[in-house]
PDB file of C-alpha atoms and ligand atoms in Angstrom:
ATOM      1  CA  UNK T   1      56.445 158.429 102.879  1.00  0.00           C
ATOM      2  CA  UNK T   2      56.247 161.101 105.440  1.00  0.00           C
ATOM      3  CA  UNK T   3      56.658 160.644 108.757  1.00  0.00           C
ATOM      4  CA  UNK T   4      54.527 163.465 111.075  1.00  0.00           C
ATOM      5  CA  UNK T   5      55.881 163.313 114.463  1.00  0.00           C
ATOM      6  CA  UNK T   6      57.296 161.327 117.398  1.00  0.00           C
ATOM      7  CA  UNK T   7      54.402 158.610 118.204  1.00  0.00           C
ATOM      8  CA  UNK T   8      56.394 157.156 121.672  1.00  0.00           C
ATOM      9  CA  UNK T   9      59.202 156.236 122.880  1.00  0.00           C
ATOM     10  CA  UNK T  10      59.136 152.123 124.072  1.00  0.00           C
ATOM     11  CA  UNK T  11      61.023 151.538 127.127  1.00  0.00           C
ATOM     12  CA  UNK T  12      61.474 147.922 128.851  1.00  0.00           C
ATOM     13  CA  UNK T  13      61.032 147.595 132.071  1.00  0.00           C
ATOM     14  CA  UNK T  14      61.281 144.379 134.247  1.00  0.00           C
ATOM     15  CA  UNK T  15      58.054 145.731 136.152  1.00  0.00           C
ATOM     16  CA  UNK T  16      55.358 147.861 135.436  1.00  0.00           C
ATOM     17  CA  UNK T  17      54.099 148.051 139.125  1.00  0.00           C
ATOM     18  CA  UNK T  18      57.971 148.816 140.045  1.00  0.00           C
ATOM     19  CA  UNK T  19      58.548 152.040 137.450  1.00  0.00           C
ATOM     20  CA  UNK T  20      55.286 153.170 137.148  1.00  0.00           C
ATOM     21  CA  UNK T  21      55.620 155.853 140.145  1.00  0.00           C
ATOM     22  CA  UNK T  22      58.530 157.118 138.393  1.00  0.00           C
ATOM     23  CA  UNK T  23      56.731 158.785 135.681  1.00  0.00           C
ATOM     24  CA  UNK T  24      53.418 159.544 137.386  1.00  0.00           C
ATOM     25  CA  UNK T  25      54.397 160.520 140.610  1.00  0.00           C
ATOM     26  CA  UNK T  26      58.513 161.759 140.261  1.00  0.00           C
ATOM     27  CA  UNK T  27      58.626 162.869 136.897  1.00  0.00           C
ATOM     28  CA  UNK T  28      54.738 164.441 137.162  1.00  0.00           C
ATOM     29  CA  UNK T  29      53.631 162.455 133.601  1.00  0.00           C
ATOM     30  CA  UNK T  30      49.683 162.673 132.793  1.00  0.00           C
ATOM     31  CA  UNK T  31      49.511 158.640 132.939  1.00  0.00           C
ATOM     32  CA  UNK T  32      47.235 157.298 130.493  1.00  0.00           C
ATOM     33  CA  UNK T  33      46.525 153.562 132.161  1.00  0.00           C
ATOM     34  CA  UNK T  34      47.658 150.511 130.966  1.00  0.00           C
ATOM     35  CA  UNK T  35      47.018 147.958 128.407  1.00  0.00           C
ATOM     36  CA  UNK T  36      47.406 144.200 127.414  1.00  0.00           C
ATOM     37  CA  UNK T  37      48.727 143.433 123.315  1.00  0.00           C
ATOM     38  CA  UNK T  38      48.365 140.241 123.868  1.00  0.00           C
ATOM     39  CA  UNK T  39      50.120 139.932 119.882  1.00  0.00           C
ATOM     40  CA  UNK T  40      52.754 141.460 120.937  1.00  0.00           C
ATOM     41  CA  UNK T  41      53.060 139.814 124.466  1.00  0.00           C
ATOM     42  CA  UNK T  42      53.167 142.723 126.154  1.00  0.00           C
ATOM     43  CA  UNK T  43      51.706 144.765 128.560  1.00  0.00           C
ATOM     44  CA  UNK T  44      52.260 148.531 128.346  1.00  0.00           C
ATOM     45  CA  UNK T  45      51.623 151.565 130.160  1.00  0.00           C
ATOM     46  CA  UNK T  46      51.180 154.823 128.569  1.00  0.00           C
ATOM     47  CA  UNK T  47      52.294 157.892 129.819  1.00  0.00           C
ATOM     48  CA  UNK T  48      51.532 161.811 127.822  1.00  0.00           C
ATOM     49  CA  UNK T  49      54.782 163.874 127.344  1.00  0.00           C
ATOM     50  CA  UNK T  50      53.549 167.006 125.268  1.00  0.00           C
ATOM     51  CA  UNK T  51      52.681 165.612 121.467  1.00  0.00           C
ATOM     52  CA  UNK T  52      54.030 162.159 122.260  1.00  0.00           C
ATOM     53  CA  UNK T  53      53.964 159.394 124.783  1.00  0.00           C
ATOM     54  CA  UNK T  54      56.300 157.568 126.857  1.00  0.00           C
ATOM     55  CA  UNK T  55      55.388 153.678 126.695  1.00  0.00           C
ATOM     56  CA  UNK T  56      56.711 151.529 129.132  1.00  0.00           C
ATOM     57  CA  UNK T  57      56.808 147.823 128.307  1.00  0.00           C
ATOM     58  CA  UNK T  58      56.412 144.872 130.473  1.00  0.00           C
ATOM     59  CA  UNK T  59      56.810 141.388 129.059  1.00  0.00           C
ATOM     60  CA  UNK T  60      53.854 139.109 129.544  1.00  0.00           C
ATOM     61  CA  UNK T  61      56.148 135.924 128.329  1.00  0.00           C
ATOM     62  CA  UNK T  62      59.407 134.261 128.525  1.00  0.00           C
ATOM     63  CA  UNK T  63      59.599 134.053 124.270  1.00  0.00           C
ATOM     64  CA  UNK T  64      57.973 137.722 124.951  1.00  0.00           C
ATOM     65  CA  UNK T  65      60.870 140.120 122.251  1.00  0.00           C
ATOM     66  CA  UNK T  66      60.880 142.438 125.372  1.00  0.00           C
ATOM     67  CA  UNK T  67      61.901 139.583 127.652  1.00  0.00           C
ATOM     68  CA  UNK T  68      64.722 138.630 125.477  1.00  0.00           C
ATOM     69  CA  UNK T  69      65.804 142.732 125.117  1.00  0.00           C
ATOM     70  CA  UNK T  70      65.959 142.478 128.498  1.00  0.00           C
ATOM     71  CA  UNK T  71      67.770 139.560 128.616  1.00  0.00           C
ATOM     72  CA  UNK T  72      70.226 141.047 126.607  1.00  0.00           C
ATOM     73  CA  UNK T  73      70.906 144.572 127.624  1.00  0.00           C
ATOM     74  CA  UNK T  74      68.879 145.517 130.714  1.00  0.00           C
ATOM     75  CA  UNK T  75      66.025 147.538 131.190  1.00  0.00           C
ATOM     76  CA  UNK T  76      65.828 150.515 128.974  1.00  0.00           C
ATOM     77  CA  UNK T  77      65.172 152.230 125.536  1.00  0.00           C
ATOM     78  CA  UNK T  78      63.819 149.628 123.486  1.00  0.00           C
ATOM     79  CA  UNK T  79      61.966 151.173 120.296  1.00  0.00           C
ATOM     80  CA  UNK T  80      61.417 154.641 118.731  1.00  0.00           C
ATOM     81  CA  UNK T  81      57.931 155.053 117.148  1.00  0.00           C
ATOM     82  CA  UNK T  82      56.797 157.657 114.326  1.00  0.00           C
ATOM     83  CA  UNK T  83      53.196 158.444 113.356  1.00  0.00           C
ATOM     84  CA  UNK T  84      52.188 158.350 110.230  1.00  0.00           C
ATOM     85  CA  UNK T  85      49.089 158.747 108.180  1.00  0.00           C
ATOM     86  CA  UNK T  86      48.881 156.005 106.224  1.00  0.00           C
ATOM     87  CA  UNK T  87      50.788 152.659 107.365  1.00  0.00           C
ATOM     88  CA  UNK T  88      49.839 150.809 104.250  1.00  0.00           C
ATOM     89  CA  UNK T  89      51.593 153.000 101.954  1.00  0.00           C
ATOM     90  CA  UNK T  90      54.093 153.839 103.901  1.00  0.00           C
ATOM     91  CA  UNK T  91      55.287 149.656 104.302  1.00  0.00           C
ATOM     92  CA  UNK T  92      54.806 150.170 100.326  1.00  0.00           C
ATOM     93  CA  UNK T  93      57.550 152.715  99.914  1.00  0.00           C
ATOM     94  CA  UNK T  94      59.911 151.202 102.531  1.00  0.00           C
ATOM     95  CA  UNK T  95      59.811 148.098 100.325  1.00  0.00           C
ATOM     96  CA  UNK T  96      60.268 149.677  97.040  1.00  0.00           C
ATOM     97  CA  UNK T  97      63.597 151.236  98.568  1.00  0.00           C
ATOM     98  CA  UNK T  98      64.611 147.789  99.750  1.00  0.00           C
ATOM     99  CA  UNK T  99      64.356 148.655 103.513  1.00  0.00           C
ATOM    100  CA  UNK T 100      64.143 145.351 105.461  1.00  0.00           C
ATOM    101  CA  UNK T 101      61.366 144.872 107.649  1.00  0.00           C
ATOM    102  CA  UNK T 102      59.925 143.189 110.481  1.00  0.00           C
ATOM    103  CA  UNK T 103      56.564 143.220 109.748  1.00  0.00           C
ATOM    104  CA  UNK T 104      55.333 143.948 106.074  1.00  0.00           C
ATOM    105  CA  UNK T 105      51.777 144.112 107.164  1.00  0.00           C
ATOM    106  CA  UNK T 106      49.932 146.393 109.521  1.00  0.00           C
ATOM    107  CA  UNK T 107      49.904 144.640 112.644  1.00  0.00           C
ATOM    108  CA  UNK T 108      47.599 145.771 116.047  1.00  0.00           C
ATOM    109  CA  UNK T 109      49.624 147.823 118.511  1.00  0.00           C
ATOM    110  CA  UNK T 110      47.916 149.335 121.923  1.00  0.00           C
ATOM    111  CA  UNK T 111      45.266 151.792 121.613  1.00  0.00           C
ATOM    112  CA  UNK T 112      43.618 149.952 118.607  1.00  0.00           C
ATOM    113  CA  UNK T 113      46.644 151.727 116.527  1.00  0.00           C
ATOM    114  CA  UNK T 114      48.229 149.850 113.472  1.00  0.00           C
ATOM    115  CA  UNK T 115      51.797 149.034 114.125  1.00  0.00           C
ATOM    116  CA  UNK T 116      55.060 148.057 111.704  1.00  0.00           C
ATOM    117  CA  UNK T 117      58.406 147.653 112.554  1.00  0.00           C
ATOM    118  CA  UNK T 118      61.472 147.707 110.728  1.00  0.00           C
ATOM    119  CA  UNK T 119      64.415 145.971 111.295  1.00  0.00           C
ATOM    120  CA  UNK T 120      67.098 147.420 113.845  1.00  0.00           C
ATOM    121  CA  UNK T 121      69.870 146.544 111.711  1.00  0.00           C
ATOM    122  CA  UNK T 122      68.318 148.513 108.659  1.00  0.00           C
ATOM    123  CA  UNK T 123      67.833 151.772 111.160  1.00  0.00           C
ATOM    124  CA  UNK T 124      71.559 151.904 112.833  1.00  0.00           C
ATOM    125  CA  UNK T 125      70.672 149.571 115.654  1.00  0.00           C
ATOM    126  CA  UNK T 126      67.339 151.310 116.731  1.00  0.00           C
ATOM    127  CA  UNK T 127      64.454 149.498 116.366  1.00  0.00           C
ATOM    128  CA  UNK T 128      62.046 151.615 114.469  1.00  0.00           C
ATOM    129  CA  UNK T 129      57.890 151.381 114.942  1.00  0.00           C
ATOM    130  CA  UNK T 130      55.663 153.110 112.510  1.00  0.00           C
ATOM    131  CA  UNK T 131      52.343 154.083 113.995  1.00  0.00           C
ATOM    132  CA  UNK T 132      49.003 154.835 112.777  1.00  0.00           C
ATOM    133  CA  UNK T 133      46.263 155.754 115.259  1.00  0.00           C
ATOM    134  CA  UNK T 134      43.138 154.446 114.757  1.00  0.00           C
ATOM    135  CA  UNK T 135      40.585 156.880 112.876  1.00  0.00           C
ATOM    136  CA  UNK T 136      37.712 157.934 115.174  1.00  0.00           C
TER     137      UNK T 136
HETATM  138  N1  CMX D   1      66.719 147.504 119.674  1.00  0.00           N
HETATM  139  C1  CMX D   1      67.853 147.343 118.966  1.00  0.00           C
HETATM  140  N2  CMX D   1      68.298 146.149 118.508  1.00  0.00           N
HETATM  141  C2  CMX D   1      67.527 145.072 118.790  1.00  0.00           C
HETATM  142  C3  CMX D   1      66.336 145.173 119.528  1.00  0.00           C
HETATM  143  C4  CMX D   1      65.940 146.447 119.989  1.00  0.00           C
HETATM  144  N3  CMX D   1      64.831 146.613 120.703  1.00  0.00           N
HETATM  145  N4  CMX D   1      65.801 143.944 119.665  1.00  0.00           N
HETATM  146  C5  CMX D   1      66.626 143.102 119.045  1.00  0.00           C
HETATM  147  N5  CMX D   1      67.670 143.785 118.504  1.00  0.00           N
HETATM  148  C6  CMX D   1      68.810 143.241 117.756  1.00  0.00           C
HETATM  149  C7  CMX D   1      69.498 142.173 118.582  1.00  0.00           C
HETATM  150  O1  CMX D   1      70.454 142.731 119.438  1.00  0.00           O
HETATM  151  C8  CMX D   1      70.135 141.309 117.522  1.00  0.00           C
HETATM  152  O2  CMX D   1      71.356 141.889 117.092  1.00  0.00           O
HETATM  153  P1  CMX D   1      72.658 140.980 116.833  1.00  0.00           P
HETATM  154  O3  CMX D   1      72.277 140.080 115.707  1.00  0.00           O
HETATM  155  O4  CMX D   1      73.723 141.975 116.510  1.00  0.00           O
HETATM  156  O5  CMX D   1      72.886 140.241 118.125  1.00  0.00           O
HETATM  157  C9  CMX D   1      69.152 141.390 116.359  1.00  0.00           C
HETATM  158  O6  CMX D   1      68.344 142.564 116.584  1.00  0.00           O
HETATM  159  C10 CMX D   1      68.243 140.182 116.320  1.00  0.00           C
HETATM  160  O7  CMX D   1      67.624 140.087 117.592  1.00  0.00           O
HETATM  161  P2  CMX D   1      67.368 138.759 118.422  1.00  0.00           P
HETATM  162  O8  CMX D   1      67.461 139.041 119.846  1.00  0.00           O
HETATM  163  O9  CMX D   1      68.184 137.638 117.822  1.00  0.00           O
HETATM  164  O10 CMX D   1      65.861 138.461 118.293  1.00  0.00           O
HETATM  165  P3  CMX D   1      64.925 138.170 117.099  1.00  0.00           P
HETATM  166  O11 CMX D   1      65.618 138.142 115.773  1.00  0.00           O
HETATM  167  O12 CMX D   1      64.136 137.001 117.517  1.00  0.00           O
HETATM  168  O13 CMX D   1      63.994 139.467 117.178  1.00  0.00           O
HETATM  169  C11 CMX D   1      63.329 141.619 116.605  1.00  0.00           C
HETATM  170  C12 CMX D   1      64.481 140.763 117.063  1.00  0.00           C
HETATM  171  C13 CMX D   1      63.765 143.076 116.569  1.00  0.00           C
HETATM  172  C14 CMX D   1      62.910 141.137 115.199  1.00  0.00           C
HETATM  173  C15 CMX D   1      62.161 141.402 117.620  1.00  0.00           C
HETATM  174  O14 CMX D   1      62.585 141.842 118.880  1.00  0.00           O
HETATM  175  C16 CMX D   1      60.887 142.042 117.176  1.00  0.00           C
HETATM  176  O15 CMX D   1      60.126 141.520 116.355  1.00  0.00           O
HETATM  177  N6  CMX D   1      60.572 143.213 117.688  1.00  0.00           N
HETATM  178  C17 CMX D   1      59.370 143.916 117.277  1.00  0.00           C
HETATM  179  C18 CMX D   1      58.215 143.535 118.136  1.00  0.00           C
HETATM  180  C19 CMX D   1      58.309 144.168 119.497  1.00  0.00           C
HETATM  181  O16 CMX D   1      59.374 144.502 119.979  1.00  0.00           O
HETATM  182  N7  CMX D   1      57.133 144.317 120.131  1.00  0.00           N
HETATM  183  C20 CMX D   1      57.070 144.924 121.445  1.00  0.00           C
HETATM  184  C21 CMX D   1      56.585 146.374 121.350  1.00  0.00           C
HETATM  185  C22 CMX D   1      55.060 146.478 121.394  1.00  0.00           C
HETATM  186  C23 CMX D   1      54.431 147.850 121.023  1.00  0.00           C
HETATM  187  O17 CMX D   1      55.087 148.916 121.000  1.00  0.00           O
HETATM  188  O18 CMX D   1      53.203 147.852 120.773  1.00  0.00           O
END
């Protein structure tokens, strides 16, 4: 597989309202809107940084995996996520190198994108998206 560039960078916040003005208003990010993934029980806002985004990441529930981060460690960086071309085959090769996954099928992130993760504790403790937008 090949991966082609830094998709986002997921960060957990407790509040979307509360950080929001951060990045659009202190930091000067183009901000993008927001956006329910309901799968994921999240709600995320999206924010451009050159060829990548900044995605903050609000839990919409208590069982919500960003509620429990949260829980956890704090508010902070929660997921790195890489683009790539073709999620299918790249889940494929990940497997046939015995990398252990979250998800090992494409699953719907924000922006109608297909989503995998794998598993922080095969990636040194980050927990690792791959990304593939959706074809216009
Ligand atoms: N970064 C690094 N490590 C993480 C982590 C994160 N974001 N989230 C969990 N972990 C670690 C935990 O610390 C824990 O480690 P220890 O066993 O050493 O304590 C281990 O992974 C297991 O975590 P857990 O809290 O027991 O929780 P679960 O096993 O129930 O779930 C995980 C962990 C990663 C499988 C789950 O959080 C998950 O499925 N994440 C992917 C989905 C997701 O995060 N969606 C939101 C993003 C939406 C988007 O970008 O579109």
């Amino acid at each position: 597989m090949k991966t082609k560039k830094i998709s986002h960078i997921g960060i957990a916040v407790s509040s979307l309202e509360a950080a929001i003005p951060l990045y659009r208003d202190v930091l000067g990010m183009e901000f993008e809107g927001t956006e329910e993934v309901a799968e994921q029980r999240v709600k995320v806002a999206f924010f451009i940084a050159g060829e990548s985004r900044v995605e903050l990441l609000e839990a919409t529930t208590a069982d919500s995996p960003v509620a429990k981060f949260i829980e956890k460690n704090g508010e902070g960086i929660h997921h790195l996520a890489y683009e790539v071309d073709d999620l299918k085959a790249a889940i494929a090769a990940l497997q046939a190198q015995g990398v252990r996954l979250i998800d090992t099928e494409p699953r719907r992130g924000a922006h109608g994108t297909s989503i995998a993760f794998l598993h922080p504790k095969a990636t040194g403790g980050v927990l690792t998206e791959l990304c593939q937008p959706h074809k216009a």
